[in-house]
Amino acid sequence: MLKKFLLISLICAAVIFTGCQNEGRGIKSFDDLKSARIGVWAGSGYELVARQSLPDAHYLYLDAISDFLQALDKGKIDAFAVGKVYFSNLKAEGVDIDFFDHSLGKVPIAFTFTKSEHGEKLSAQMNEFLAHLEESGELAALKQKWLTEDGTNRHFEKSDLTGENGTLRVGTDAVTMPYTYLKEGEVIGYEAEILDKFCAAYGYNYTVDIENFQAILFDLSLSKLDIGMAGSEVVEARKDSLIFSNPHHVDDCIAIIKSDSAADENFFANTAERFKRTLIDENRWKILVEGLGVTILIISCSTIFGTALGFVFYMIYREENKIVNKIFDIVCTVLSGLPTVVILLIFYYVIFGQMNINGVIVVIITFMILSSLNVMLMLRSGEKAIPKGQLEAALALGFSERQSFIKFILPQVAQIFFPSYQSTILGYMRGTAIVGYVAVQDLTRMADLIRARTFDAFIPIITISIMYFILSWIIIKITDQFLKSINPRNRKREDILKDVEV
């Protein structure tokens, strides 16, 4: 009976797996696109012109070129609409794709600025500089260097910037190759070199924050950034909150499809070569180590300070002030009903929206507050499980009420809630994967940057999965050791009776 069950299970799994291998619709002509599934960036200029040319197509929103390629390869989309520049660079990287030589429309690309007097000044200077580059022929040379298929000369020496007119904070997603992307830990690209030359010409210095595209738009609208460079399309709807420079390039929107010659490669084929290309080339492993450091910093600070703050909150709660306790109850109820990512966005864009605070600090504060409230609730529920007679006995021995709680009640409470406490810490470790929404380069975000550069999802995802697993194991070992140290059964008799008058 068991053998039959296993056989049926294997057959069902094979059928499901085979069914999941969607080969797509086999787009053969431009007319096939009229009812095809087309991947686009939400709200982008490419989406707008694609919808105008192919109004009856079905549009799916994806985040990055690497997502488009994976969806296309797995048959989840039939084509994706982006600029011709992207196609040229993908071909140069060896990606086997094709396109229809039929422009869906023209899409101007420009720098973006915060909508303020400072932003207007910078945009005017950038327009003046772009006009100078155009007139001198240097802009055409930069386009030839960065926007063509030949990528052998793609690097630039950064200028010696004086910064007498201040330091500009620049945001980029670093995944829109060839406009901006990471190479050996440095942001390079067509827009990156223009920006560097612009700062040298106008006496600025600059720092670069790597964020996702939506975060760039938000931070510009809140004046947390001065300039955005991410191959941004000039879209009328965005002009309400942003200032665009004059276009530095006008791209053709095209529909990219899977090449007829593209072979279905074995999933595990050339694993060693893929590992080398993904992690060893350009020292990309260092990016993951940097992201791991940020993740550990967030977990450590939010756990340590959150636990201490939660204990303080509960000691205040034990005073039984009705107004204070009601406030605690309301805050806990509200936050418990919101997804962590929503709470994080509220802290970053609303509470700290007008403050120029580093995203890592905002994340630590957010997770620290959430952790402290969880600790307070766990202490409250844990103390209710301890018989009141133990507190009365401690008081009879001459301890104060607070001493009695800390020496006798708290260790027992910790035994009760500690499994939940461990799960909470591990939950916040997993929750750090969302911090890329607010311009924090954690482990997951760094893996996304590598994936966007190599167009290979398997190696980065497996690598960070192993790293997260090891980190989880370390957290469990540390917390288990802490639990052992506070276990009343492991305390010596003289420590228990310390300060007791016999």
Short mmCIF file of C-alpha atoms in Angstrom, two decimals:
data_model
loop_
_atom_site.label_atom_id
_atom_site.label_comp_id
_atom_site.label_asym_id
_atom_site.label_seq_id
_atom_site.Cartn_x
_atom_site.Cartn_y
_atom_site.Cartn_z
CA MET A 1 0.00 0.00 0.00
CA LEU A 2 2.82 2.35 0.93
CA LYS A 3 4.62 1.62 -2.35
CA LYS A 4 1.47 2.46 -4.32
CA PHE A 5 1.07 5.70 -2.40
CA LEU A 6 4.69 6.70 -3.09
CA LEU A 7 4.33 5.81 -6.76
CA ILE A 8 1.14 7.86 -7.12
CA SER A 9 2.81 10.78 -5.30
CA LEU A 10 5.80 10.70 -7.64
CA ILE A 11 3.54 10.62 -10.70
CA CYS A 12 1.49 13.57 -9.39
CA ALA A 13 4.68 15.52 -8.62
CA ALA A 14 6.01 14.83 -12.12
CA VAL A 15 2.74 15.99 -13.68
CA ILE A 16 2.73 19.18 -11.59
CA PHE A 17 6.40 19.87 -12.35
CA THR A 18 5.85 19.30 -16.06
CA GLY A 19 2.82 21.55 -16.03
CA CYS A 20 4.84 24.28 -14.38
CA GLN A 21 7.30 24.28 -17.26
CA ASN A 22 5.30 26.83 -19.24
CA GLU A 23 6.90 27.28 -22.62
CA GLY A 24 5.03 30.47 -23.41
CA ARG A 25 3.04 31.19 -26.51
CA GLY A 26 5.86 31.22 -29.04
CA ILE A 27 5.73 34.83 -30.28
CA LYS A 28 6.62 34.70 -33.99
CA SER A 29 5.50 38.08 -35.31
CA PHE A 30 4.80 41.57 -34.06
CA ASP A 31 1.06 40.96 -34.45
CA ASP A 32 1.32 38.17 -31.87
CA LEU A 33 2.16 40.82 -29.28
CA LYS A 34 -1.31 42.36 -29.53
CA SER A 35 -2.72 39.79 -27.13
CA ALA A 36 0.52 38.71 -25.45
CA ARG A 37 1.62 38.89 -21.84
CA ILE A 38 4.12 41.73 -21.63
CA GLY A 39 6.31 42.56 -18.65
CA VAL A 40 6.77 46.25 -17.78
CA TRP A 41 8.00 48.53 -15.02
CA ALA A 42 4.97 49.99 -13.26
CA GLY A 43 4.36 53.64 -14.18
CA SER A 44 7.41 53.83 -16.42
CA GLY A 45 7.64 55.63 -19.73
CA TYR A 46 8.11 52.24 -21.36
CA GLU A 47 4.78 51.03 -19.99
CA LEU A 48 2.99 54.15 -21.27
CA VAL A 49 4.22 53.86 -24.86
CA ALA A 50 3.72 50.07 -24.88
CA ARG A 51 0.10 50.48 -23.80
CA GLN A 52 -0.43 53.05 -26.54
CA SER A 53 0.98 50.74 -29.23
CA LEU A 54 -0.46 47.48 -27.84
CA PRO A 55 -3.61 48.42 -25.92
CA ASP A 56 -5.08 44.90 -25.91
CA ALA A 57 -2.01 43.14 -24.51
CA HIS A 58 -1.91 41.86 -20.93
CA TYR A 59 0.63 43.69 -18.77
CA LEU A 60 2.48 42.24 -15.80
CA TYR A 61 4.53 44.37 -13.42
CA LEU A 62 8.05 43.27 -12.54
CA ASP A 63 10.89 45.08 -10.75
CA ALA A 64 14.14 44.46 -12.60
CA ILE A 65 15.64 43.31 -15.89
CA SER A 66 16.70 40.08 -14.19
CA ASP A 67 13.04 39.47 -13.24
CA PHE A 68 12.00 40.04 -16.86
CA LEU A 69 14.55 37.52 -18.10
CA GLN A 70 13.56 34.86 -15.60
CA ALA A 71 9.85 35.33 -16.29
CA LEU A 72 10.53 35.16 -20.03
CA ASP A 73 12.65 32.04 -19.67
CA LYS A 74 9.98 30.27 -17.59
CA GLY A 75 7.18 31.26 -19.95
CA LYS A 76 5.41 33.51 -17.41
CA ILE A 77 5.53 36.37 -19.91
CA ASP A 78 5.79 36.38 -23.71
CA ALA A 79 7.82 39.59 -24.00
CA PHE A 80 8.92 42.62 -22.01
CA ALA A 81 8.99 46.26 -23.03
CA VAL A 82 12.17 48.24 -22.28
CA GLY A 83 14.62 50.49 -24.11
CA LYS A 84 16.74 49.28 -26.99
CA VAL A 85 19.81 50.24 -24.98
CA TYR A 86 19.01 47.49 -22.49
CA PHE A 87 18.75 44.93 -25.29
CA SER A 88 22.17 45.88 -26.65
CA ASN A 89 23.74 45.45 -23.23
CA LEU A 90 22.02 42.15 -22.54
CA LYS A 91 23.33 40.80 -25.84
CA ALA A 92 26.80 42.02 -24.92
CA GLU A 93 26.49 40.08 -21.66
CA GLY A 94 25.71 36.91 -23.65
CA VAL A 95 21.97 36.72 -22.94
CA ASP A 96 20.19 34.82 -25.73
CA ILE A 97 17.19 37.03 -26.56
CA ASP A 98 15.68 38.69 -29.61
CA PHE A 99 13.43 41.65 -30.42
CA PHE A 100 11.16 42.99 -33.12
CA ASP A 101 12.71 45.89 -35.00
CA HIS A 102 9.58 47.93 -34.42
CA SER A 103 9.68 50.89 -32.06
CA LEU A 104 6.76 51.08 -29.65
CA GLY A 105 7.61 54.73 -29.04
CA LYS A 106 10.31 57.17 -27.99
CA VAL A 107 11.19 57.44 -24.29
CA PRO A 108 13.35 60.36 -23.03
CA ILE A 109 15.79 59.58 -20.20
CA ALA A 110 16.88 62.25 -17.70
CA PHE A 111 18.26 63.01 -14.24
CA THR A 112 15.71 63.75 -11.51
CA PHE A 113 15.84 66.43 -8.81
CA THR A 114 13.94 67.33 -5.68
CA LYS A 115 11.19 69.87 -6.32
CA SER A 116 12.62 72.82 -4.41
CA GLU A 117 14.63 75.95 -4.99
CA HIS A 118 17.80 73.90 -4.55
CA GLY A 119 16.52 71.32 -7.03
CA GLU A 120 15.69 74.00 -9.58
CA LYS A 121 19.21 75.39 -9.26
CA LEU A 122 20.79 71.96 -9.73
CA SER A 123 18.56 71.09 -12.70
CA ALA A 124 19.42 74.41 -14.38
CA GLN A 125 23.12 73.71 -13.89
CA MET A 126 22.72 70.15 -15.20
CA ASN A 127 20.87 71.42 -18.30
CA GLU A 128 23.66 73.91 -18.90
CA PHE A 129 26.26 71.17 -18.48
CA LEU A 130 24.43 68.73 -20.80
CA ALA A 131 24.23 71.46 -23.45
CA HIS A 132 27.98 71.96 -23.13
CA LEU A 133 28.62 68.21 -23.49
CA GLU A 134 26.35 68.10 -26.53
CA GLU A 135 28.06 71.06 -28.19
CA SER A 136 31.57 69.76 -27.53
CA GLY A 137 30.76 66.29 -28.81
CA GLU A 138 31.64 64.73 -25.45
CA LEU A 139 28.09 63.50 -24.88
CA ALA A 140 28.19 61.58 -28.18
CA ALA A 141 31.48 60.03 -27.08
CA LEU A 142 29.96 58.99 -23.74
CA LYS A 143 26.99 57.42 -25.55
CA GLN A 144 29.35 55.53 -27.82
CA LYS A 145 31.28 54.31 -24.80
CA TRP A 146 28.39 53.23 -22.59
CA LEU A 147 25.31 52.72 -24.77
CA THR A 148 26.70 50.49 -27.50
CA GLU A 149 27.31 46.75 -27.53
CA ASP A 150 31.07 47.04 -27.03
CA GLY A 151 31.66 46.97 -23.28
CA THR A 152 35.45 46.61 -23.22
CA ASN A 153 36.12 50.26 -22.34
CA ARG A 154 33.47 50.67 -19.70
CA HIS A 155 35.17 52.35 -16.80
CA PHE A 156 36.11 55.86 -15.78
CA GLU A 157 38.51 57.50 -13.40
CA LYS A 158 36.66 59.53 -10.82
CA SER A 159 37.52 63.21 -10.74
CA ASP A 160 39.39 64.91 -7.90
CA LEU A 161 36.44 66.77 -6.48
CA THR A 162 36.96 69.85 -4.37
CA GLY A 163 33.44 70.13 -2.98
CA GLU A 164 33.66 73.85 -2.29
CA ASN A 165 29.98 74.21 -3.21
CA GLY A 166 28.81 71.34 -1.01
CA THR A 167 28.20 67.62 -1.22
CA LEU A 168 25.30 66.24 -3.22
CA ARG A 169 23.43 63.16 -2.07
CA VAL A 170 22.68 61.02 -5.11
CA GLY A 171 20.32 58.05 -5.27
CA THR A 172 20.60 55.17 -7.74
CA ASP A 173 19.24 51.65 -7.96
CA ALA A 174 22.53 50.42 -9.49
CA VAL A 175 20.66 47.83 -11.59
CA THR A 176 19.86 49.83 -14.74
CA MET A 177 22.88 48.85 -16.80
CA PRO A 178 24.37 50.72 -18.66
CA TYR A 179 23.02 53.90 -17.02
CA THR A 180 24.19 52.92 -13.52
CA TYR A 181 25.40 49.59 -12.15
CA LEU A 182 27.88 48.05 -9.73
CA LYS A 183 31.29 46.84 -10.75
CA GLU A 184 33.79 45.74 -8.11
CA GLY A 185 31.76 47.56 -5.48
CA GLU A 186 31.75 50.88 -7.35
CA VAL A 187 28.80 52.54 -9.05
CA ILE A 188 29.68 53.16 -12.69
CA GLY A 189 27.76 53.79 -15.90
CA TYR A 190 26.73 56.40 -18.43
CA GLU A 191 24.86 58.57 -15.93
CA ALA A 192 27.48 57.99 -13.23
CA GLU A 193 30.24 59.43 -15.43
CA ILE A 194 28.09 62.40 -16.46
CA LEU A 195 27.38 63.12 -12.80
CA ASP A 196 31.06 62.88 -11.87
CA LYS A 197 32.02 65.31 -14.62
CA PHE A 198 29.15 67.63 -13.63
CA CYS A 199 30.32 67.77 -9.99
CA ALA A 200 33.88 68.47 -11.09
CA ALA A 201 32.72 71.32 -13.35
CA TYR A 202 30.49 72.99 -10.71
CA GLY A 203 32.55 72.44 -7.57
CA TYR A 204 30.47 69.74 -5.89
CA ASN A 205 31.34 66.53 -4.16
CA TYR A 206 28.82 63.68 -3.99
CA THR A 207 27.84 60.54 -2.14
CA VAL A 208 25.82 57.71 -3.69
CA ASP A 209 22.99 55.88 -1.92
CA ILE A 210 21.87 52.60 -3.51
CA GLU A 211 18.09 52.29 -3.24
CA ASN A 212 15.28 50.67 -5.16
CA PHE A 213 13.65 52.90 -7.75
CA GLN A 214 10.49 53.68 -5.77
CA ALA A 215 12.58 54.65 -2.74
CA ILE A 216 14.54 57.08 -4.92
CA LEU A 217 11.34 58.79 -6.02
CA PHE A 218 10.06 59.02 -2.43
CA ASP A 219 13.36 60.32 -1.05
CA LEU A 220 13.53 62.96 -3.79
CA SER A 221 10.00 64.09 -2.98
CA LEU A 222 11.01 64.39 0.71
CA SER A 223 14.29 66.18 -0.18
CA LYS A 224 16.35 63.37 1.34
CA LEU A 225 18.22 63.18 -1.98
CA ASP A 226 19.46 65.92 -4.28
CA ILE A 227 19.69 63.95 -7.52
CA GLY A 228 18.32 60.66 -8.79
CA MET A 229 20.09 58.68 -11.51
CA ALA A 230 18.52 55.40 -12.51
CA GLY A 231 17.74 55.66 -16.20
CA SER A 232 14.62 57.60 -15.21
CA GLU A 233 12.07 58.13 -17.96
CA VAL A 234 10.46 61.55 -18.22
CA VAL A 235 6.86 60.89 -17.20
CA GLU A 236 4.36 63.73 -16.94
CA ALA A 237 2.67 62.30 -13.83
CA ARG A 238 5.97 62.44 -11.93
CA LYS A 239 6.48 66.14 -12.64
CA ASP A 240 4.10 67.00 -9.80
CA SER A 241 6.71 65.90 -7.27
CA LEU A 242 10.00 65.87 -9.22
CA ILE A 243 12.06 68.05 -11.54
CA PHE A 244 13.55 66.44 -14.64
CA SER A 245 16.65 67.66 -16.41
CA ASN A 246 16.67 67.93 -20.17
CA PRO A 247 16.92 64.40 -21.64
CA HIS A 248 20.47 63.13 -21.97
CA HIS A 249 19.27 60.27 -24.16
CA VAL A 250 16.10 59.33 -26.06
CA ASP A 251 15.57 55.60 -26.26
CA ASP A 252 13.36 53.42 -28.45
CA CYS A 253 10.96 51.21 -26.54
CA ILE A 254 11.04 47.70 -28.01
CA ALA A 255 9.49 44.33 -27.20
CA ILE A 256 12.12 41.76 -26.24
CA ILE A 257 11.27 38.10 -26.77
CA LYS A 258 12.94 34.75 -26.21
CA SER A 259 15.31 33.79 -29.00
CA ASP A 260 14.40 30.78 -31.14
CA SER A 261 17.93 29.51 -30.64
CA ALA A 262 17.76 29.73 -26.86
CA ALA A 263 18.38 26.28 -25.43
CA ASP A 264 16.78 25.02 -22.24
CA GLU A 265 19.90 24.66 -20.12
CA ASN A 266 20.06 22.04 -17.38
CA PHE A 267 19.21 23.79 -14.14
CA PHE A 268 22.37 22.55 -12.45
CA ALA A 269 24.62 22.78 -15.51
CA ASN A 270 27.93 24.61 -15.15
CA THR A 271 27.31 25.26 -11.46
CA ALA A 272 30.99 25.87 -10.76
CA GLU A 273 31.23 28.41 -13.58
CA ARG A 274 28.04 30.12 -12.45
CA PHE A 275 29.36 30.24 -8.89
CA LYS A 276 32.57 31.87 -10.10
CA ARG A 277 30.72 34.38 -12.29
CA THR A 278 28.25 35.26 -9.55
CA LEU A 279 30.46 35.51 -6.46
CA ILE A 280 34.15 35.51 -7.44
CA ASP A 281 34.21 37.77 -10.50
CA GLU A 282 34.51 41.45 -9.59
CA ASN A 283 34.79 40.34 -5.93
CA ARG A 284 31.01 40.22 -5.64
CA TRP A 285 31.27 38.10 -2.49
CA LYS A 286 32.40 41.26 -0.70
CA ILE A 287 29.00 42.80 -1.43
CA LEU A 288 27.29 39.92 0.35
CA VAL A 289 29.65 40.24 3.32
CA GLU A 290 28.82 43.94 3.52
CA GLY A 291 25.10 43.15 3.42
CA LEU A 292 25.55 40.47 6.09
CA GLY A 293 27.22 43.05 8.33
CA VAL A 294 24.25 45.39 7.98
CA THR A 295 21.81 42.55 8.73
CA ILE A 296 23.76 41.53 11.86
CA LEU A 297 23.93 45.17 13.00
CA ILE A 298 20.17 45.58 12.67
CA ILE A 299 19.38 42.32 14.47
CA SER A 300 21.89 42.91 17.27
CA CYS A 301 20.93 46.49 18.04
CA SER A 302 17.18 45.98 17.75
CA THR A 303 17.33 42.84 19.94
CA ILE A 304 19.58 44.21 22.69
CA PHE A 305 18.03 47.66 22.95
CA GLY A 306 14.53 46.33 22.26
CA THR A 307 14.80 43.79 25.09
CA ALA A 308 16.07 46.40 27.53
CA LEU A 309 13.39 48.88 26.48
CA GLY A 310 10.71 46.19 26.71
CA PHE A 311 11.78 45.43 30.29
CA VAL A 312 11.57 49.14 31.15
CA PHE A 313 8.14 49.35 29.53
CA TYR A 314 6.91 46.42 31.57
CA MET A 315 8.23 47.81 34.84
CA ILE A 316 6.27 50.98 34.02
CA TYR A 317 3.25 48.85 33.12
CA ARG A 318 3.44 47.10 36.51
CA GLU A 319 2.89 50.43 38.23
CA GLU A 320 -0.72 50.06 37.02
CA ASN A 321 -1.25 53.64 35.92
CA LYS A 322 -4.55 53.41 34.02
CA ILE A 323 -3.76 56.12 31.46
CA VAL A 324 -0.24 54.86 30.71
CA ASN A 325 -1.41 51.25 30.49
CA LYS A 326 -4.24 52.23 28.15
CA ILE A 327 -1.75 53.94 25.84
CA PHE A 328 0.43 50.81 25.83
CA ASP A 329 -2.60 48.63 25.04
CA ILE A 330 -3.70 50.86 22.15
CA VAL A 331 -0.21 51.02 20.62
CA CYS A 332 0.23 47.23 20.89
CA THR A 333 -3.18 46.60 19.34
CA VAL A 334 -2.57 48.96 16.42
CA LEU A 335 0.93 47.72 15.60
CA SER A 336 -0.04 44.05 15.91
CA GLY A 337 -2.58 44.54 13.12
CA LEU A 338 -0.11 46.03 10.63
CA PRO A 339 2.41 44.20 8.42
CA THR A 340 6.02 44.88 9.38
CA VAL A 341 6.79 46.43 5.99
CA VAL A 342 3.93 48.92 6.42
CA ILE A 343 5.18 49.89 9.90
CA LEU A 344 8.67 50.34 8.47
CA LEU A 345 7.38 52.59 5.68
CA ILE A 346 5.41 54.66 8.21
CA PHE A 347 8.51 55.22 10.32
CA TYR A 348 10.73 56.04 7.33
CA TYR A 349 8.42 58.19 5.21
CA VAL A 350 6.04 59.65 7.82
CA ILE A 351 7.55 59.80 11.32
CA PHE A 352 11.11 60.46 10.12
CA GLY A 353 10.09 61.68 6.69
CA GLN A 354 11.34 65.24 7.14
CA MET A 355 14.55 64.23 8.92
CA ASN A 356 17.77 63.38 7.15
CA ILE A 357 18.40 60.18 9.13
CA ASN A 358 20.29 57.18 7.81
CA GLY A 359 17.96 54.36 6.78
CA VAL A 360 19.81 51.83 8.97
CA ILE A 361 19.09 53.92 12.06
CA VAL A 362 15.40 54.18 11.14
CA VAL A 363 15.22 50.40 10.65
CA ILE A 364 16.92 49.76 14.02
CA ILE A 365 14.52 52.14 15.78
CA THR A 366 11.51 50.51 14.10
CA PHE A 367 12.55 46.95 14.93
CA MET A 368 13.66 48.01 18.43
CA ILE A 369 10.20 49.44 19.21
CA LEU A 370 8.43 46.39 17.81
CA SER A 371 10.76 44.10 19.77
CA SER A 372 10.27 46.07 23.00
CA LEU A 373 6.48 45.86 22.78
CA ASN A 374 6.69 42.12 22.14
CA VAL A 375 8.96 41.68 25.16
CA MET A 376 6.57 43.69 27.31
CA LEU A 377 3.62 41.54 26.25
CA MET A 378 5.56 38.32 26.85
CA LEU A 379 6.58 39.48 30.34
CA ARG A 380 2.99 40.39 31.12
CA SER A 381 1.58 37.04 30.05
CA GLY A 382 4.46 35.15 31.69
CA GLU A 383 4.02 36.78 35.10
CA LYS A 384 0.34 35.82 35.14
CA ALA A 385 1.41 32.17 35.03
CA ILE A 386 3.45 32.47 38.27
CA PRO A 387 1.55 31.85 41.55
CA LYS A 388 1.22 35.03 43.62
CA GLY A 389 2.35 33.13 46.69
CA GLN A 390 5.94 33.19 45.44
CA LEU A 391 5.97 36.98 45.39
CA GLU A 392 4.47 37.08 48.87
CA ALA A 393 7.12 34.64 50.14
CA ALA A 394 9.91 36.80 48.73
CA LEU A 395 8.44 39.87 50.38
CA ALA A 396 8.30 37.98 53.67
CA LEU A 397 12.04 37.25 53.35
CA GLY A 398 12.72 40.99 53.36
CA PHE A 399 13.05 41.70 49.64
CA SER A 400 11.42 44.77 48.15
CA GLU A 401 8.65 44.30 45.62
CA ARG A 402 10.99 45.13 42.75
CA GLN A 403 13.77 42.91 44.07
CA SER A 404 11.31 40.06 44.48
CA PHE A 405 10.19 40.40 40.89
CA ILE A 406 13.71 40.55 39.45
CA LYS A 407 15.26 37.80 41.59
CA PHE A 408 12.45 35.27 41.79
CA ILE A 409 9.65 36.01 39.34
CA LEU A 410 11.57 37.21 36.29
CA PRO A 411 13.79 34.09 35.94
CA GLN A 412 10.68 31.89 35.96
CA VAL A 413 8.88 34.18 33.53
CA ALA A 414 11.89 34.03 31.23
CA GLN A 415 11.66 30.24 31.22
CA ILE A 416 8.05 30.49 30.11
CA PHE A 417 8.32 33.09 27.35
CA PHE A 418 11.82 32.33 26.07
CA PRO A 419 10.77 30.01 23.22
CA SER A 420 8.49 32.79 21.95
CA TYR A 421 11.33 35.27 22.45
CA GLN A 422 13.64 33.14 20.32
CA SER A 423 11.01 32.94 17.60
CA THR A 424 10.58 36.72 17.72
CA ILE A 425 14.30 37.31 17.20
CA LEU A 426 14.38 34.86 14.31
CA GLY A 427 11.27 36.53 12.89
CA TYR A 428 12.95 39.92 12.93
CA MET A 429 16.03 38.40 11.29
CA ARG A 430 13.82 37.18 8.47
CA GLY A 431 12.04 40.54 8.52
CA THR A 432 15.25 42.35 7.66
CA ALA A 433 14.75 41.12 4.09
CA ILE A 434 12.23 43.97 3.61
CA VAL A 435 14.55 46.82 4.60
CA GLY A 436 15.57 47.36 0.98
CA TYR A 437 12.31 49.30 0.69
CA VAL A 438 13.92 52.12 2.68
CA ALA A 439 17.36 52.34 1.08
CA VAL A 440 19.15 49.88 3.39
CA GLN A 441 21.61 47.48 1.79
CA ASP A 442 21.05 44.32 3.78
CA LEU A 443 21.92 40.76 2.78
CA THR A 444 18.83 40.23 0.62
CA ARG A 445 19.21 43.55 -1.16
CA MET A 446 22.86 42.81 -1.97
CA ALA A 447 21.84 39.46 -3.45
CA ASP A 448 19.32 41.33 -5.62
CA LEU A 449 22.10 43.62 -6.87
CA ILE A 450 24.24 40.62 -7.82
CA ARG A 451 21.27 38.94 -9.49
CA ALA A 452 20.60 42.09 -11.49
CA ARG A 453 24.22 42.18 -12.62
CA THR A 454 24.66 38.51 -13.53
CA PHE A 455 21.05 37.60 -14.47
CA ASP A 456 21.47 34.42 -12.43
CA ALA A 457 19.09 33.99 -9.48
CA PHE A 458 20.06 30.49 -8.35
CA ILE A 459 23.54 31.09 -6.89
CA PRO A 460 22.77 34.35 -5.02
CA ILE A 461 19.56 32.95 -3.50
CA ILE A 462 21.16 29.67 -2.42
CA THR A 463 24.14 31.55 -0.98
CA ILE A 464 22.10 33.92 1.16
CA SER A 465 19.83 31.02 2.21
CA ILE A 466 22.88 29.27 3.66
CA MET A 467 24.04 32.51 5.29
CA TYR A 468 20.63 33.09 6.87
CA PHE A 469 20.55 29.50 8.11
CA ILE A 470 23.97 29.86 9.77
CA LEU A 471 22.91 33.18 11.29
CA SER A 472 19.73 31.55 12.67
CA TRP A 473 21.78 28.72 14.17
CA ILE A 474 24.11 31.22 15.88
CA ILE A 475 21.16 33.18 17.30
CA ILE A 476 19.61 29.99 18.71
CA LYS A 477 22.91 28.95 20.31
CA ILE A 478 23.45 32.39 21.89
CA THR A 479 19.91 32.63 23.24
CA ASP A 480 20.02 29.05 24.56
CA GLN A 481 23.20 29.90 26.45
CA PHE A 482 21.54 33.01 27.89
CA LEU A 483 18.53 30.97 28.99
CA LYS A 484 20.84 28.51 30.71
CA SER A 485 22.56 31.32 32.61
CA ILE A 486 19.30 32.67 34.05
CA ASN A 487 17.80 29.29 34.93
CA PRO A 488 17.16 29.37 38.72
CA ARG A 489 18.24 25.74 38.99
CA ASN A 490 21.73 26.70 37.84
CA ARG A 491 22.15 29.39 40.51
CA LYS A 492 24.22 28.75 43.62
CA ARG A 493 22.60 28.84 47.04
CA GLU A 494 24.71 31.80 48.19
CA ASP A 495 23.66 33.83 45.13
CA ILE A 496 19.99 33.20 45.84
CA LEU A 497 20.29 34.22 49.50
CA LYS A 498 22.52 37.22 48.81
CA ASP A 499 21.34 40.34 50.70
CA VAL A 500 18.95 38.24 52.80
CA GLU A 501 19.18 38.85 56.56
CA VAL A 502 19.14 35.49 58.31
#
